[in-house]
Amino acid sequence: GQQVMQIPQYQHVQEGEDFTTYCNSSTTLSNIQWYKQRPGGHPVFLIQLVKSGEVKKQKRLTFQFGEAKKNSSLHITATQTTDVGTYFCAGPYRDDMRFGAGTRLTVKP
Amino acid sequence: NAGVTQTPKFQVLKTGQSMTLQCAQDMNHNSMYWYRQDPGMGLRLIYYSASEGTTDKGEVPNGYNVSRLNKREFSLRLESAAPSQTSVYFCASSERINYGYTFGSGTRLTVV
């Protein structure tokens, strides 16, 4: 089964509002990755977090890795219509990465 | 810079037919993966190859076989297709295990 759980499953926001998705694991993760999949497209790698308490920013996107390395979050400030898509987190499991079910973001202009 | 190339992009099969999905990467990556994506289920790993010459089962391997033909190519075979295998299939590669994945554009397979 899935190694990481994501919430919420869906999020609908007005353009300009903020958005956050959360990823949780019952076990300590050596790293966590985030991906974005546009509607009809394929997942695209965004970032990997490795250190406890790590925070990384990519323009309006802020990624955090929890102190206990069991949870992570992706926060988007002032959403735009280009942010539409499904955001996945992925945690390592043996030799591969196991993906959460994703958070589907829709943005109303 | 083609990245990860999957063929075909679309396929319709009849129950019981067989087919092979092809995947090739040009990034000199060591590890390759096959995932399937179903609505509400996220991405589930079918098989992976951590390095050339090795393959291992993932979460949902039943009904599938794989071949790591060389470092570049990793194929997925359905020996006797079933309607439950209707899905979108993604191939991915990474420089090594636990590194970020590069995905192909996917194969949309329908089994009727």
XYZ file of C-alpha atoms in Angstrom:
221
model
C 0.000 0.000 0.000
C 0.884 3.655 -0.087
C 3.675 4.737 2.189
C 2.650 8.382 2.293
C -0.762 9.934 2.789
C -1.776 13.270 1.290
C -4.465 15.720 2.271
C -6.655 17.205 1.059
C -7.666 15.124 -1.936
C -9.147 18.160 -3.695
C -8.784 21.895 -3.265
C -10.605 24.606 -5.173
C -9.406 28.169 -4.723
C -10.043 31.601 -6.149
C -7.127 32.998 -8.106
C -4.894 34.928 -5.734
C -5.676 32.760 -2.689
C -3.042 30.587 -1.073
C -2.954 26.789 -1.247
C -1.323 24.153 0.921
C -1.100 20.382 0.571
C 0.230 18.060 3.261
C 2.034 14.755 3.129
C 2.321 12.398 6.112
C 4.176 9.167 6.763
C 3.998 6.753 9.695
C 7.729 6.106 9.354
C 10.749 8.386 9.144
C 11.652 9.247 5.571
C 15.196 9.648 4.309
C 13.893 12.139 1.765
C 10.684 13.329 0.176
C 9.987 14.429 -3.366
C 7.267 16.617 -4.854
C 5.810 16.402 -8.352
C 3.233 18.340 -10.374
C 0.987 16.815 -13.008
C -1.004 19.099 -15.279
C -4.378 17.785 -16.519
C -3.735 15.243 -19.271
C 0.004 15.424 -18.697
C 2.705 13.501 -16.939
C 4.246 14.077 -13.492
C 7.087 16.562 -13.427
C 9.683 16.553 -10.661
C 9.665 19.750 -8.607
C 12.026 19.217 -5.687
C 13.609 16.817 -3.229
C 13.972 17.530 0.503
C 16.520 15.631 2.552
C 17.291 17.450 5.805
C 15.174 17.626 8.934
C 13.329 20.977 9.065
C 14.428 21.882 5.558
C 12.608 24.720 3.776
C 13.077 25.414 0.082
C 11.436 28.001 -2.138
C 10.766 28.095 -5.847
C 9.200 31.453 -6.683
C 5.697 31.265 -5.148
C 6.133 27.641 -4.001
C 7.470 26.836 -0.515
C 8.368 23.270 0.441
C 8.938 22.119 4.025
C 10.210 18.883 5.529
C 9.190 18.251 9.132
C 11.626 18.088 12.009
C 10.859 14.416 12.553
C 11.070 13.748 8.783
C 7.598 12.209 8.848
C 5.684 15.001 7.165
C 6.048 17.607 4.473
C 4.052 20.425 2.961
C 3.838 22.396 -0.250
C 2.487 25.932 -0.014
C 1.635 28.098 -3.011
C 1.255 31.822 -2.413
C -1.236 33.789 -4.504
C -2.305 30.992 -6.821
C -2.524 31.541 -10.557
C -4.424 29.596 -13.206
C -1.109 28.099 -14.286
C -0.899 26.318 -10.916
C -3.809 24.036 -11.847
C -2.959 20.346 -11.621
C -2.362 17.515 -9.201
C 0.494 17.722 -6.732
C 2.058 14.488 -5.528
C 4.502 13.755 -2.775
C 6.638 10.625 -2.897
C 8.635 8.846 -0.225
C 11.296 6.155 -0.586
C 10.423 2.497 -0.191
C 13.317 0.093 -0.668
C 14.695 0.913 -4.137
C 11.845 3.038 -5.430
C 9.578 5.941 -4.558
C 5.966 5.433 -3.489
C 3.546 8.186 -4.348
C 0.729 9.682 -2.355
C -2.712 9.845 -3.966
C -2.184 13.513 -4.776
C -4.009 16.781 -4.191
C -5.931 18.091 -7.154
C -5.896 21.889 -7.324
C -8.384 23.870 -9.366
C -8.195 27.653 -9.622
C -11.115 29.906 -10.474
C -10.047 33.034 -12.370
C 16.777 16.376 -25.299
C 14.071 13.739 -25.701
C 14.226 12.584 -22.052
C 11.962 9.547 -21.655
C 10.128 8.338 -24.756
C 7.177 5.977 -24.543
C 5.418 4.202 -27.377
C 2.637 3.883 -28.247
C 0.737 6.892 -26.859
C -2.656 5.213 -27.203
C -3.715 1.578 -27.563
C -6.958 -0.373 -27.542
C -6.726 -4.109 -26.909
C -9.242 -6.882 -26.786
C -9.337 -9.080 -23.705
C -6.709 -11.797 -24.019
C -4.489 -9.962 -26.486
C -0.857 -9.275 -25.686
C 1.277 -6.221 -26.234
C 4.538 -4.599 -25.224
C 4.912 -1.010 -24.104
C 8.260 0.465 -25.025
C 10.293 2.960 -23.023
C 13.660 4.514 -23.786
C 15.658 7.224 -22.010
C 18.599 9.191 -23.312
C 19.856 10.660 -20.025
C 22.223 7.797 -19.122
C 20.082 7.060 -16.059
C 20.704 3.876 -14.144
C 17.206 3.239 -12.776
C 13.943 2.812 -14.647
C 10.351 2.269 -13.514
C 6.886 1.408 -14.751
C 3.846 2.935 -13.021
C 0.156 2.776 -13.698
C -2.217 5.601 -12.856
C -5.895 5.072 -12.196
C -8.380 7.766 -11.098
C -8.133 8.398 -7.364
C -5.334 5.837 -6.950
C -2.294 7.944 -7.608
C 0.713 6.257 -9.179
C 1.313 2.612 -8.395
C 4.591 0.894 -9.152
C 4.404 -2.176 -11.365
C 8.073 -3.122 -11.836
C 11.382 -1.363 -11.626
C 14.988 -1.845 -12.615
C 17.428 -0.342 -10.146
C 20.298 -0.845 -12.587
C 21.001 -2.526 -15.892
C 20.621 -6.279 -15.555
C 18.218 -6.226 -12.598
C 14.426 -6.086 -12.336
C 12.137 -6.275 -9.321
C 8.440 -6.356 -8.584
C 6.627 -3.314 -7.309
C 3.189 -2.940 -5.700
C 1.056 -4.341 -8.527
C 3.121 -6.740 -10.705
C 0.469 -9.391 -11.432
C -0.309 -9.723 -15.131
C 2.858 -7.942 -16.252
C 6.424 -8.776 -17.195
C 9.374 -6.503 -17.892
C 12.670 -6.583 -19.710
C 15.610 -4.250 -19.169
C 16.982 -4.618 -22.680
C 19.995 -2.371 -22.077
C 20.739 0.743 -20.067
C 18.438 2.865 -22.245
C 15.412 0.625 -22.713
C 12.876 -0.898 -20.326
C 9.806 -2.595 -21.766
C 6.543 -3.691 -20.131
C 4.617 -6.666 -21.483
C 1.012 -7.636 -20.963
C 0.733 -11.318 -21.861
C -3.069 -11.620 -21.728
C -4.762 -8.264 -21.321
C -7.717 -7.893 -18.965
C -10.192 -4.986 -18.581
C -8.679 -4.323 -15.118
C -5.481 -3.314 -16.912
C -7.186 -0.347 -18.522
C -5.084 2.524 -17.239
C -2.501 5.155 -18.067
C 1.005 3.711 -17.959
C 4.023 5.871 -17.224
C 7.646 4.965 -17.610
C 10.162 6.910 -15.542
C 13.887 7.000 -15.051
C 16.273 8.401 -12.458
C 20.009 8.834 -12.214
C 19.954 6.326 -9.363
C 17.486 5.094 -6.777
C 15.882 7.784 -4.584
C 16.801 10.552 -7.033
C 14.155 12.628 -8.811
C 12.265 10.880 -11.583
C 11.815 11.969 -15.180
C 8.552 10.646 -16.580
C 7.546 9.828 -20.117
C 4.350 11.251 -21.586
C 2.398 8.040 -20.910
C 0.479 5.346 -22.755
C -3.302 5.360 -22.504
C -4.382 1.726 -22.698
C -7.967 0.535 -22.969
C -8.816 -3.162 -22.760
C -12.282 -4.068 -24.023
